[in-house]
Amino acid sequence: MKKYTYTEKKDTRSGFGAGMAELADKNPNVVGLCADLIGSLKFEKFIEKAPERFFQVGIAEANMIGMAAGLATEGKIPFTGTFANFSTGRVYDQIRQSVAYSGKNVKICASHAGLTLGEDGATHQILEDIGLMKMLPGMTVINTCDYNQTKAATIAIADYEGPVYLRFGRPVIPVFTDENQTFEIGKAWMVNEGKDVTIVATGHLVWEAIKAGEILEEQGIDAEIINIHTIKPLDAEAILNSVKKTGCVVTAEEHNRLGGLGDSVAQLLITEYLAPQEYVAVNDSFGESGTPDQLMEKYGLTANDIVAAVKKVMSRKSESL
């Protein structure tokens, strides 16, 4: 098992803020829009560097998406920012009609996604957003795993032509990816090569998958771990090559098991290569108030839950041989 260490923890939303600050200097066409959450989205540095290219829209998310579509029509590259719940569920009609349908070059950037928003509770902990956004034709969906990857993704999507949904979070988590990485949209990252089971993880669950891999190694199980930061377009080749080698797969995500990464992998396997699969995800329910750690534990999203899913899927693989 390849060893991953870290010296600090940071929130992925701060990676977005750092990326926006860099874009303020690099790309004069980048415009920021925020729905009354400047501090939460870490827009301060962008505003300091490019105040004329920032719009505080207020608590008017639908209007923000309409403004972004108009700015894109005029050749600007708008980055909208608010909580994931408000970035998707509240404004789905505007995204569908004004952005996705016409292929507008709008970057919908969403913080506080998933259960780890924490104490704000179920009304804010959207667990359906990946499903909502990946169903829109032409929408690219990205879910990053740490501060450095979020910064790199933010910078990369400015050069990508077309609508993008970029999902990140609130809690501080280990920073374990390369500080100077190049982010490739649609290209999976091989975290660890293995032969016994494939673990496909996204977002905050990538670090949990790494911890699970270390536990499994102690038990004599060699796990291949893949970071799927781009859920759409899915890196089908990377997943299929891995599952053909290991014969089984566990998908891990901080999202409803319906409509998320796991379902994308299942669709791939059912059409291309049949293999046992287990889900580590929220099982068709809303969240609740609690600390991020408490919620990850209660809803089965920890390293130990991934280990249990690996044991189950490997047992199913053995039965099918």
XYZ file of C-alpha atoms in Angstrom:
321
model
C 0.000 0.000 0.000
C 1.421 3.352 -1.038
C 1.802 5.597 1.998
C 0.101 8.988 2.091
C 0.937 11.490 4.809
C -0.084 15.045 5.531
C 1.217 17.966 7.555
C -1.953 20.043 7.693
C -5.695 19.963 7.298
C -7.659 22.478 5.239
C -11.190 22.802 3.953
C -11.738 22.205 0.258
C -13.718 25.454 -0.025
C -10.483 27.312 0.807
C -8.902 25.537 -2.156
C -11.631 27.084 -4.298
C -10.864 30.502 -2.829
C -7.153 30.082 -3.555
C -7.924 29.035 -7.121
C -10.159 32.051 -7.643
C -7.454 34.359 -6.286
C -5.025 32.961 -8.848
C -7.568 33.301 -11.655
C -8.059 36.955 -10.732
C -4.479 37.511 -11.901
C -4.343 34.962 -14.735
C -7.608 35.374 -16.617
C -9.295 38.776 -17.087
C -12.476 37.125 -18.370
C -13.168 35.301 -15.108
C -16.045 36.877 -13.175
C -17.227 35.948 -9.680
C -20.834 35.959 -8.469
C -21.926 35.104 -4.947
C -25.308 34.761 -3.238
C -24.574 36.516 0.075
C -21.923 34.001 1.210
C -18.590 35.671 0.457
C -16.901 34.363 3.599
C -18.270 30.855 3.283
C -17.102 30.592 -0.331
C -13.722 32.249 0.396
C -14.163 34.933 -2.262
C -12.269 37.610 -0.284
C -8.957 37.412 -2.170
C -10.660 37.448 -5.555
C -12.603 40.567 -4.553
C -9.417 42.210 -3.256
C -7.634 41.573 -6.550
C -10.503 42.133 -9.008
C -13.339 44.082 -7.355
C -14.693 45.211 -10.724
C -15.215 41.561 -11.712
C -17.223 40.501 -8.682
C -20.991 40.732 -8.162
C -22.673 40.305 -4.791
C -26.079 39.096 -5.905
C -27.602 38.654 -2.446
C -30.044 35.916 -1.502
C -31.235 35.567 -5.098
C -29.706 32.380 -6.431
C -31.972 32.039 -9.460
C -31.096 35.575 -10.493
C -27.400 34.728 -10.040
C -27.650 31.856 -12.538
C -29.475 34.091 -15.021
C -26.807 36.777 -14.665
C -24.082 34.171 -15.152
C -25.715 32.914 -18.350
C -25.878 36.474 -19.665
C -22.240 37.134 -18.810
C -21.230 33.925 -20.563
C -23.130 35.039 -23.662
C -20.905 38.124 -23.747
C -17.687 36.107 -23.537
C -17.059 36.228 -19.800
C -16.335 33.133 -17.685
C -18.677 33.381 -14.696
C -18.055 31.406 -11.500
C -21.132 31.299 -9.280
C -20.779 30.504 -5.594
C -23.173 29.428 -2.859
C -23.995 26.328 -0.792
C -24.491 23.143 -2.829
C -28.130 22.919 -1.787
C -28.835 26.384 -3.173
C -26.503 25.908 -6.160
C -28.555 22.997 -7.490
C -31.916 22.186 -5.893
C -33.076 25.771 -5.508
C -32.144 26.826 -9.049
C -32.437 23.642 -11.078
C -34.849 25.128 -13.602
C -32.561 28.089 -14.283
C -29.530 25.822 -14.679
C -31.392 23.490 -17.005
C -32.910 26.161 -19.224
C -30.364 28.997 -19.170
C -27.071 27.108 -18.792
C -27.215 23.431 -19.779
C -29.741 23.595 -22.622
C -27.742 26.255 -24.446
C -24.313 25.009 -23.360
C -23.324 28.234 -21.620
C -19.776 28.495 -20.290
C -20.878 28.852 -16.647
C -18.994 27.341 -13.699
C -21.401 26.446 -10.881
C -19.248 26.201 -7.760
C -20.876 24.637 -4.722
C -19.610 24.534 -1.157
C -20.943 22.834 1.999
C -21.943 19.695 0.073
C -22.980 16.439 1.704
C -23.358 15.401 5.343
C -20.148 17.049 6.507
C -21.813 20.448 6.404
C -22.638 19.253 9.907
C -24.793 21.043 12.412
C -26.873 22.981 9.850
C -28.843 19.785 9.351
C -30.845 18.028 6.670
C -32.288 21.122 5.000
C -28.775 22.201 3.998
C -27.041 18.828 3.590
C -27.872 18.112 -0.008
C -27.160 14.508 -0.955
C -28.815 14.540 -4.378
C -26.806 17.211 -6.185
C -24.446 14.947 -8.130
C -27.435 13.069 -9.517
C -29.246 16.269 -10.409
C -26.286 17.746 -12.234
C -24.948 14.675 -14.015
C -28.362 14.092 -15.633
C -28.126 17.422 -17.457
C -26.805 16.902 -21.000
C -23.410 18.499 -21.491
C -22.792 19.201 -17.794
C -19.362 18.272 -16.439
C -19.455 17.193 -12.762
C -16.353 17.420 -10.540
C -16.056 16.437 -6.856
C -12.592 17.101 -5.401
C -10.824 15.336 -2.530
C -8.641 17.933 -0.793
C -7.478 21.570 -0.756
C -4.799 21.198 -3.422
C -6.990 19.281 -5.827
C -9.818 21.795 -5.416
C -7.480 24.691 -6.167
C -6.154 22.914 -9.257
C -9.652 22.031 -10.463
C -10.872 25.607 -10.023
C -8.052 26.888 -12.204
C -8.505 24.107 -14.779
C -12.220 24.633 -15.371
C -11.609 28.252 -16.389
C -9.891 26.910 -19.515
C -12.613 24.349 -20.211
C -15.372 25.429 -22.579
C -18.827 24.441 -21.325
C -20.938 24.216 -18.169
C -19.280 22.724 -15.084
C -20.519 21.770 -11.624
C -17.666 21.899 -9.088
C -18.526 20.400 -5.682
C -16.517 20.893 -2.482
C -16.999 21.099 1.267
C -16.787 22.791 4.629
C -14.795 20.549 7.027
C -11.017 20.604 7.355
C -9.526 17.385 5.987
C -5.984 16.143 5.297
C -4.123 17.804 2.427
C -2.444 14.838 0.747
C -2.307 15.533 -2.998
C 0.494 17.345 -4.830
C 0.602 21.095 -4.341
C 1.664 21.660 -7.961
C -0.546 19.092 -9.637
C -2.082 19.398 -13.085
C -5.813 18.715 -12.948
C -7.102 16.696 -15.898
C -10.871 16.793 -16.314
C -12.238 13.297 -16.906
C -8.985 11.526 -15.984
C -9.051 9.320 -12.876
C -6.148 9.375 -10.410
C -4.680 6.015 -9.425
C -4.128 6.373 -5.680
C -2.833 2.854 -5.114
C -2.412 -0.155 -7.374
C -3.696 -3.481 -6.045
C -4.984 -6.856 -7.163
C -7.752 -8.044 -4.814
C -10.478 -5.378 -4.908
C -11.126 -2.027 -6.555
C -12.196 0.906 -4.372
C -13.549 3.806 -6.415
C -13.931 6.905 -4.247
C -14.734 10.588 -4.690
C -14.556 13.763 -2.613
C -14.058 13.432 1.136
C -14.299 9.640 0.853
C -10.946 9.398 -0.945
C -9.064 9.888 2.320
C -11.345 7.351 4.012
C -10.531 4.929 1.194
C -6.815 5.437 1.800
C -7.279 4.679 5.500
C -9.350 1.623 4.565
C -6.579 0.449 2.254
C -4.098 0.579 5.121
C -6.421 -1.477 7.339
C -6.978 -4.000 4.565
C -3.245 -4.324 3.946
C -2.782 -5.386 7.556
C -5.349 -8.116 6.881
C -3.591 -9.332 3.747
C -5.928 -7.675 1.234
C -4.370 -5.656 -1.591
C -6.788 -2.877 -2.560
C -6.601 -0.824 -5.734
C -7.845 2.691 -4.938
C -8.986 5.133 -7.616
C -9.924 8.766 -7.090
C -12.774 9.647 -9.430
C -12.740 13.438 -9.104
C -14.640 13.816 -12.395
C -17.922 11.959 -12.128
C -19.029 13.127 -15.556
C -17.423 12.431 -17.962
C -16.521 9.208 -16.160
C -13.123 7.638 -16.794
C -14.627 4.336 -17.898
C -11.311 2.956 -19.120
C -9.614 3.339 -15.738
C -12.496 1.698 -13.881
C -12.906 -1.181 -16.310
C -9.179 -1.926 -16.433
C -9.117 -2.094 -12.650
C -12.244 -4.205 -12.182
C -11.163 -6.653 -14.879
C -8.014 -7.179 -12.805
C -9.594 -7.377 -9.323
C -13.001 -8.846 -10.174
C -15.016 -6.682 -7.768
C -15.548 -3.053 -6.770
C -16.648 -0.847 -3.869
C -17.813 2.689 -4.624
C -17.524 5.318 -1.880
C -19.139 8.755 -1.854
C -20.690 11.362 0.432
C -23.962 11.334 -1.490
C -27.197 9.411 -1.774
C -26.503 5.957 -3.181
C -29.231 6.720 -5.737
C -27.916 8.807 -8.606
C -24.310 9.291 -7.532
C -20.940 7.862 -8.469
C -21.989 4.340 -7.513
C -24.844 4.374 -9.981
C -22.535 5.627 -12.748
C -20.152 2.754 -12.057
C -23.029 0.261 -11.932
C -24.291 1.437 -15.348
C -20.789 0.972 -16.729
C -20.442 -2.546 -15.324
C -23.867 -3.739 -16.408
C -23.121 -2.787 -20.015
C -19.397 -3.535 -20.252
C -18.196 -6.032 -17.628
C -20.314 -7.762 -15.014
C -18.719 -7.797 -11.558
C -19.939 -7.638 -7.943
C -20.293 -4.107 -6.558
C -21.006 -2.698 -3.094
C -21.970 0.864 -2.253
C -20.642 3.036 0.562
C -23.064 5.950 0.471
C -26.056 7.408 2.280
C -28.842 4.862 1.925
C -31.751 6.866 0.466
C -32.290 9.195 3.412
C -31.900 12.800 4.461
C -29.209 13.808 6.935
C -29.522 15.434 10.359
C -27.678 17.794 12.680
C -24.390 16.617 14.151
C -20.648 16.998 13.846
C -19.095 15.812 10.584
C -17.437 12.860 12.337
C -20.672 11.832 14.057
C -22.580 11.941 10.799
C -19.948 10.054 8.827
C -20.094 7.346 11.484
C -23.877 7.149 11.722
C -24.479 7.111 7.982
C -21.770 4.549 7.228
C -19.180 6.623 5.389
C -16.006 5.833 7.335
C -12.898 3.807 6.539
C -14.306 0.949 8.603
C -17.479 0.963 6.511
C -15.368 0.721 3.361
C -13.481 -2.213 4.881
C -16.781 -3.964 5.658
C -17.999 -3.376 2.094
C -14.741 -4.812 0.738
C -15.176 -7.971 2.795
C -18.728 -8.349 1.522
C -17.918 -7.793 -2.137
C -14.929 -10.142 -2.008
C -17.145 -12.819 -0.512
C -19.600 -12.336 -3.365
C -16.728 -12.583 -5.850
C -15.616 -15.893 -4.328
C -19.140 -17.288 -4.530
C -19.360 -16.460 -8.220
C -16.117 -18.207 -9.144
